[in-house]
């Protein structure tokens, strides 16, 4: 049995990228491993320093985690800021994280282009906080999407560096994980890039979107005037819609439209209608569960309390050991 850790920032509702890149794997992993799943509210402050609706956003991710099938009696499901030991480990790991390596991080470079007037230290040290989330539980498996691959490499670097500096084989090396051969990347609907919470309102399909919203977003998704030669390579915007279809539709449906594209017979209207119908079908059960669970405030409070206690217990043990290794008094 391995230890698994993963989290999602509460900066918006869960979308299909979060589901396929992370949460669907959480649900499968919890059967066989010791799992810690958290809501990354500290991380939010790197992009949203004044969070207008923190508690509601935390609640909505918690509800969606539960609706997707995370069992709080099997996994440890908690809110990051309920476990301040994470912040202590972050401080300690920051002492051995170097400016150069942090500045070279692709997500840092992307983020500073997007928020030129708020290039804060938290943004630079985001991978250190992520490493702390993982190493605090000494996890070896981290179910994440393709966008987190480089961060995971950095977590391994920080673990190795700590072990080398203090001459102990203390932290295991964590690895990014997805069922299947490679890490998943669900693209957005705007023709380029990944599906994401901060990429614009119509870029993402959220698990809680109504059927009408889903249809509208898919029908509006960027396409082109259609293939002009048989077997031509699909441009990015079209390939993106096929990638989403691959995630939600049957393989027969995918092959059917792929063949139509290759023969230049595809009609994007039909293709998009099928894609929208399949997403609606795929998300219908989740949507029902989301609305059912969100009304049960007592249950949600109980889940958060239980998760905080379980996560705190394990994190406190790691911090005690780390302080001892470094040479602080406990
Ligand atoms: P975030 O929404 O950025 O906090 O990401 C939470 C989790 O969802 C991480 O494990 C990401 O790797 C995963 N994720 C986010 N967007 C996508 C995407 N478009 N495709 C695949 N995985 C994703």
Coordinates of C-alpha atoms and ligand atoms in Angstrom, one line a residue:
X1 CA 0.0 0.0 0.0
X2 CA 1.4 3.4 -1.0
X3 CA 0.6 6.8 0.2
X4 CA -1.2 9.1 -2.2
X5 CA -1.6 12.9 -2.0
X6 CA -3.3 15.3 -4.3
X7 CA -5.2 18.6 -4.1
X8 CA -7.2 21.1 -6.1
X9 CA -7.4 24.9 -5.6
X10 CA -10.8 26.3 -4.8
X11 CA -10.7 29.1 -7.3
X12 CA -13.8 27.8 -9.1
X13 CA -15.9 24.7 -9.6
X14 CA -14.4 21.5 -10.9
X15 CA -14.2 21.1 -14.7
X16 CA -13.7 18.1 -16.9
X17 CA -9.9 18.6 -16.8
X18 CA -9.9 18.4 -13.0
X19 CA -12.1 15.3 -13.3
X20 CA -10.1 13.3 -15.8
X21 CA -6.7 14.7 -14.7
X22 CA -7.2 14.2 -11.0
X23 CA -10.5 13.3 -9.3
X24 CA -11.5 10.2 -11.3
X25 CA -8.0 8.7 -10.3
X26 CA -8.5 9.7 -6.6
X27 CA -11.7 7.6 -6.6
X28 CA -9.9 4.5 -8.0
X29 CA -6.8 4.9 -5.9
X30 CA -8.6 5.1 -2.6
X31 CA -9.6 1.5 -2.8
X32 CA -6.0 0.3 -2.6
X33 CA -3.9 3.0 -1.1
X34 CA -3.6 5.3 1.9
X35 CA -5.0 8.5 0.3
X36 CA -4.9 12.2 1.3
X37 CA -7.0 14.5 -0.8
X38 CA -7.2 18.2 0.0
X39 CA -8.6 21.5 -1.0
X40 CA -5.6 23.8 -1.7
X41 CA -6.8 27.1 -0.2
X42 CA -3.3 28.4 0.7
X43 CA -2.3 28.0 -3.0
X44 CA -5.3 30.3 -4.0
X45 CA -3.6 33.3 -2.5
X46 CA -0.9 33.2 -5.2
X47 CA -3.4 34.3 -7.8
X48 CA -6.4 35.6 -5.7
X49 CA -4.9 37.5 -2.7
X50 CA -8.3 38.8 -1.6
X51 CA -10.6 35.8 -2.0
X52 CA -14.1 37.2 -2.0
X53 CA -15.9 33.9 -1.3
X54 CA -13.3 31.5 0.2
X55 CA -15.7 29.5 2.3
X56 CA -18.3 28.9 -0.4
X57 CA -15.6 28.0 -2.9
X58 CA -14.1 25.5 -0.4
X59 CA -17.5 24.1 0.2
X60 CA -18.2 23.7 -3.5
X61 CA -15.0 21.7 -4.1
X62 CA -15.7 19.6 -1.1
X63 CA -19.2 18.8 -2.3
X64 CA -17.9 18.0 -5.8
X65 CA -15.1 15.7 -4.4
X66 CA -17.8 13.8 -2.5
X67 CA -20.2 13.7 -5.4
X68 CA -17.4 12.2 -7.6
X69 CA -17.1 9.3 -5.1
X70 CA -14.3 10.2 -2.6
X71 CA -15.3 8.4 0.5
X72 CA -14.3 10.4 3.6
X73 CA -14.3 7.3 5.8
X74 CA -11.7 5.7 3.5
X75 CA -9.6 8.6 2.3
X76 CA -8.5 11.6 4.4
X77 CA -10.3 14.5 2.8
X78 CA -9.2 17.9 4.3
X79 CA -8.7 21.6 3.8
X80 CA -5.1 22.6 3.4
X81 CA -5.3 25.6 5.8
X82 CA -6.7 23.3 8.5
X83 CA -3.2 21.7 8.6
X84 CA -0.7 24.5 9.4
X85 CA 2.2 22.0 9.6
X86 CA 2.2 22.2 5.8
X87 CA 3.2 25.9 6.2
X88 CA 6.0 25.0 8.5
X89 CA 7.4 22.4 6.1
X90 CA 7.0 25.0 3.3
X91 CA 9.2 27.4 5.3
X92 CA 11.8 24.8 6.0
X93 CA 12.0 23.6 2.4
X94 CA 12.1 27.2 1.1
X95 CA 15.5 27.5 2.7
X96 CA 16.9 25.0 0.2
X97 CA 14.9 26.0 -2.9
X98 CA 16.9 28.2 -5.3
X99 CA 15.7 31.3 -7.1
X100 CA 17.1 30.1 -10.4
X101 CA 15.3 26.8 -10.5
X102 CA 12.0 28.4 -9.4
X103 CA 12.2 31.1 -12.0
X104 CA 12.8 28.4 -14.7
X105 CA 9.5 26.7 -13.9
X106 CA 7.1 26.9 -16.9
X107 CA 4.0 27.7 -14.8
X108 CA 5.8 30.5 -13.1
X109 CA 6.8 32.0 -16.5
X110 CA 3.2 31.7 -17.7
X111 CA 1.7 33.1 -14.5
X112 CA 3.9 36.2 -14.5
X113 CA 2.8 37.1 -18.0
X114 CA -0.8 36.9 -16.8
X115 CA -0.5 38.8 -13.6
X116 CA 2.2 41.3 -14.3
X117 CA 1.2 43.6 -11.4
X118 CA 1.2 40.8 -8.8
X119 CA 4.4 38.7 -9.2
X120 CA 4.5 37.7 -5.5
X121 CA 6.9 35.4 -3.7
X122 CA 4.2 32.8 -3.3
X123 CA 3.9 32.5 -7.0
X124 CA 7.6 31.9 -7.3
X125 CA 7.6 29.3 -4.5
X126 CA 4.4 27.6 -5.5
X127 CA 6.3 24.3 -6.3
X128 CA 7.7 24.4 -2.8
X129 CA 4.3 24.6 -1.2
X130 CA 3.2 21.8 -3.5
X131 CA 6.2 19.7 -2.4
X132 CA 5.2 20.4 1.2
X133 CA 1.7 19.2 0.6
X134 CA 3.1 15.9 -0.7
X135 CA 6.1 15.4 1.5
X136 CA 4.2 16.2 4.7
X137 CA 2.5 12.8 4.2
X138 CA 5.6 11.2 2.7
X139 CA 3.5 10.3 -0.4
X140 CA 4.9 8.4 -3.4
X141 CA 2.0 8.7 -5.8
X142 CA 0.4 12.0 -6.9
X143 CA -2.6 11.7 -9.2
X144 CA -2.4 14.9 -11.3
X145 CA -2.8 16.1 -14.9
X146 CA 0.0 16.7 -17.4
X147 CA 0.2 20.4 -16.3
X148 CA 1.7 19.4 -13.0
X149 CA 4.5 17.2 -14.4
X150 CA 7.3 19.7 -13.9
X151 CA 6.1 20.6 -10.3
X152 CA 6.4 16.9 -9.4
X153 CA 9.9 16.8 -10.7
X154 CA 10.7 19.7 -8.4
X155 CA 9.1 17.9 -5.5
X156 CA 11.5 15.0 -6.1
X157 CA 14.4 17.5 -6.3
X158 CA 13.4 19.0 -2.9
X159 CA 13.0 15.6 -1.3
X160 CA 16.4 14.4 -2.6
X161 CA 18.0 17.6 -1.5
X162 CA 16.7 17.4 2.0
X163 CA 17.8 13.8 2.3
X164 CA 21.3 14.7 1.0
X165 CA 21.7 17.8 3.2
X166 CA 20.8 16.0 6.4
X167 CA 22.3 12.7 5.4
X168 CA 19.1 10.7 5.9
X169 CA 16.9 8.6 3.7
X170 CA 13.8 10.4 5.1
X171 CA 11.5 11.6 2.3
X172 CA 10.5 9.2 -0.4
X173 CA 10.4 10.5 -4.0
X174 CA 6.9 11.3 -5.2
X175 CA 5.8 10.4 -8.8
X176 CA 3.0 11.9 -10.9
X177 CA 0.3 9.3 -11.6
X178 CA -2.6 8.7 -13.9
X179 CA -4.2 5.4 -14.8
X180 CA -3.3 4.7 -18.4
X181 CA 0.0 5.3 -20.1
X182 CA 0.5 9.0 -19.8
X183 CA -0.6 12.0 -17.9
X184 CA -3.9 13.4 -19.1
X185 CA -4.4 16.9 -20.5
X186 CA -8.0 18.0 -21.3
X187 CA -7.9 20.9 -23.7
X188 CA -10.1 24.0 -23.4
X189 CA -12.9 25.1 -25.8
X190 CA -11.3 28.3 -27.0
X191 CA -9.1 26.7 -29.7
X192 CA -5.8 26.4 -27.8
X193 CA -4.4 25.6 -24.3
X194 CA -5.8 23.5 -21.5
X195 CA -9.2 23.5 -19.9
X196 CA -8.8 25.7 -16.8
X197 CA -10.6 27.7 -14.2
X198 CA -8.8 30.9 -15.0
X199 CA -8.9 30.6 -18.8
X200 CA -12.2 32.4 -19.3
X201 CA -15.8 31.5 -18.6
X202 CA -16.5 29.6 -21.9
X203 CA -13.2 27.7 -21.9
X204 CA -14.3 25.0 -19.4
X205 CA -17.2 22.6 -18.9
X206 CA -17.9 22.4 -15.2
X207 CA -19.3 19.2 -13.6
X208 CA -22.2 21.3 -12.3
X209 CA -23.1 23.0 -15.6
X210 CA -26.7 22.5 -16.7
X211 CA -27.4 20.6 -19.9
X212 CA -28.3 23.9 -21.5
X213 CA -25.0 25.5 -20.5
X214 CA -23.0 22.5 -21.8
X215 CA -24.8 22.6 -25.2
X216 CA -24.3 26.3 -25.5
X217 CA -20.5 26.1 -24.7
X218 CA -19.9 23.2 -27.0
X219 CA -21.9 24.8 -29.9
X220 CA -19.8 28.0 -29.4
X221 CA -16.4 26.1 -29.3
X222 CA -13.9 27.3 -31.9
X223 CA -13.8 25.2 -35.1
X224 CA -12.7 26.0 -38.7
X225 CA -14.3 25.7 -42.1
X226 CA -13.6 21.9 -42.3
X227 CA -11.1 19.6 -43.8
X228 CA -10.1 20.1 -47.4
X229 CA -8.0 17.0 -48.1
X230 CA -8.5 13.4 -47.0
X231 CA -6.5 12.3 -44.0
X232 CA -5.2 15.8 -43.2
X233 CA -3.8 16.5 -39.8
X234 CA -6.4 18.1 -37.5
X235 CA -5.7 21.7 -36.5
X236 CA -5.4 22.3 -32.7
X237 CA -9.0 23.6 -32.1
X238 CA -10.5 20.5 -33.8
X239 CA -8.1 18.1 -32.2
X240 CA -9.1 19.6 -28.8
X241 CA -12.8 18.7 -29.4
X242 CA -11.8 15.2 -30.5
X243 CA -9.7 14.8 -27.3
X244 CA -12.7 15.8 -25.2
X245 CA -14.8 13.3 -27.1
X246 CA -12.2 10.6 -26.4
X247 CA -12.6 11.2 -22.7
X248 CA -16.5 11.2 -22.6
X249 CA -17.8 9.2 -25.6
X250 CA -17.7 5.6 -26.6
X251 CA -14.8 4.4 -28.8
X252 CA -17.3 3.7 -31.6
X253 CA -18.6 7.3 -31.6
X254 CA -15.0 8.6 -31.7
X255 CA -14.0 6.4 -34.6
X256 CA -17.2 7.3 -36.5
X257 CA -16.5 11.0 -36.4
X258 CA -12.7 10.5 -36.9
X259 CA -13.5 8.6 -40.1
X260 CA -15.9 11.3 -41.3
X261 CA -13.2 13.9 -40.7
X262 CA -10.6 11.8 -42.6
X263 CA -13.0 11.5 -45.5
X264 CA -13.8 15.3 -45.4
X265 CA -17.5 14.4 -44.7
X266 CA -17.7 15.7 -41.2
X267 CA -20.4 18.2 -40.3
X268 CA -19.3 20.1 -37.2
X269 CA -22.9 20.8 -36.2
X270 CA -23.6 17.0 -35.8
X271 CA -20.2 16.4 -34.3
X272 CA -20.7 19.1 -31.6
X273 CA -24.3 17.9 -30.9
X274 CA -23.0 14.4 -30.3
X275 CA -20.2 15.7 -28.1
X276 CA -22.6 17.9 -26.0
X277 CA -25.1 15.0 -25.6
X278 CA -22.3 12.7 -24.4
X279 CA -20.9 15.2 -21.9
X280 CA -24.5 15.8 -20.6
X281 CA -25.0 12.1 -20.2
X282 CA -21.6 11.6 -18.6
X283 CA -22.2 14.4 -16.0
X284 CA -25.8 13.8 -15.3
X285 CA -25.3 11.6 -12.2
X286 CA -22.6 13.9 -10.8
X287 CA -24.9 16.9 -11.2
X288 CA -27.7 15.2 -9.2
X289 CA -25.3 14.2 -6.4
X290 CA -23.8 17.7 -6.3
X291 CA -27.2 19.3 -5.6
X292 CA -28.1 16.6 -3.1
X293 CA -24.9 16.8 -1.0
X294 CA -24.7 20.6 -1.0
X295 CA -27.8 20.9 1.1
X296 CA -26.4 18.8 3.9
X297 CA -24.4 21.3 5.9
X298 CA -24.1 19.1 9.0
X299 CA -22.6 16.3 7.0
X300 CA -20.1 18.6 5.3
X301 CA -19.0 20.1 8.6
X302 CA -18.5 16.6 10.0
X303 CA -16.4 15.6 7.0
X304 CA -14.2 18.6 7.3
X305 CA -13.6 18.1 11.0
X306 CA -12.8 14.4 10.6
X307 CA -10.4 15.1 7.7
X308 CA -8.6 17.9 9.5
X309 CA -8.0 15.6 12.5
X310 CA -6.7 12.7 10.4
X311 CA -4.4 14.9 8.3
X312 CA -3.2 16.9 11.3
X313 CA -2.2 13.7 13.1
X314 CA 0.0 12.5 10.3
X315 CA 1.4 15.9 9.4
X316 CA 2.4 16.6 13.1
X317 CA 4.4 13.4 13.1
X318 CA 6.4 14.4 10.0
X319 CA 7.0 17.9 11.4
X320 CA 8.3 16.5 14.7
X321 CA 10.7 14.2 12.8
X322 CA 11.8 16.9 10.4
X323 CA 12.5 19.4 13.3
X324 CA 14.5 16.7 15.0
X325 CA 16.5 15.9 11.8
X326 CA 17.3 19.6 11.3
X327 CA 18.2 20.1 15.0
X328 CA 15.3 22.1 16.4
X329 CA 13.9 21.4 19.8
X330 CA 10.5 19.6 19.8
Ligands
LIG1 P1 -6.1 23.2 -10.6 O1 -7.5 23.3 -11.1 O2 -5.2 23.9 -11.4 O3 -6.0 23.4 -9.1 O4 -5.7 21.7 -10.8 C1 -6.2 20.6 -10.0 C2 -5.8 19.3 -10.6 O5 -6.5 19.1 -11.8 C3 -4.4 19.1 -10.9 O6 -4.1 17.7 -10.6 C4 -4.2 19.3 -12.4 O7 -3.2 18.5 -12.9 C5 -5.6 18.8 -12.9 N1 -6.0 19.5 -14.1 C6 -6.3 20.9 -14.1 N2 -6.6 21.2 -15.4 C7 -6.5 20.1 -16.2 C8 -6.6 19.8 -17.5 N3 -7.1 20.7 -18.4 N4 -6.3 18.5 -18.0 C9 -5.9 17.6 -17.1 N5 -5.8 17.8 -15.8 C10 -6.0 19.0 -15.3

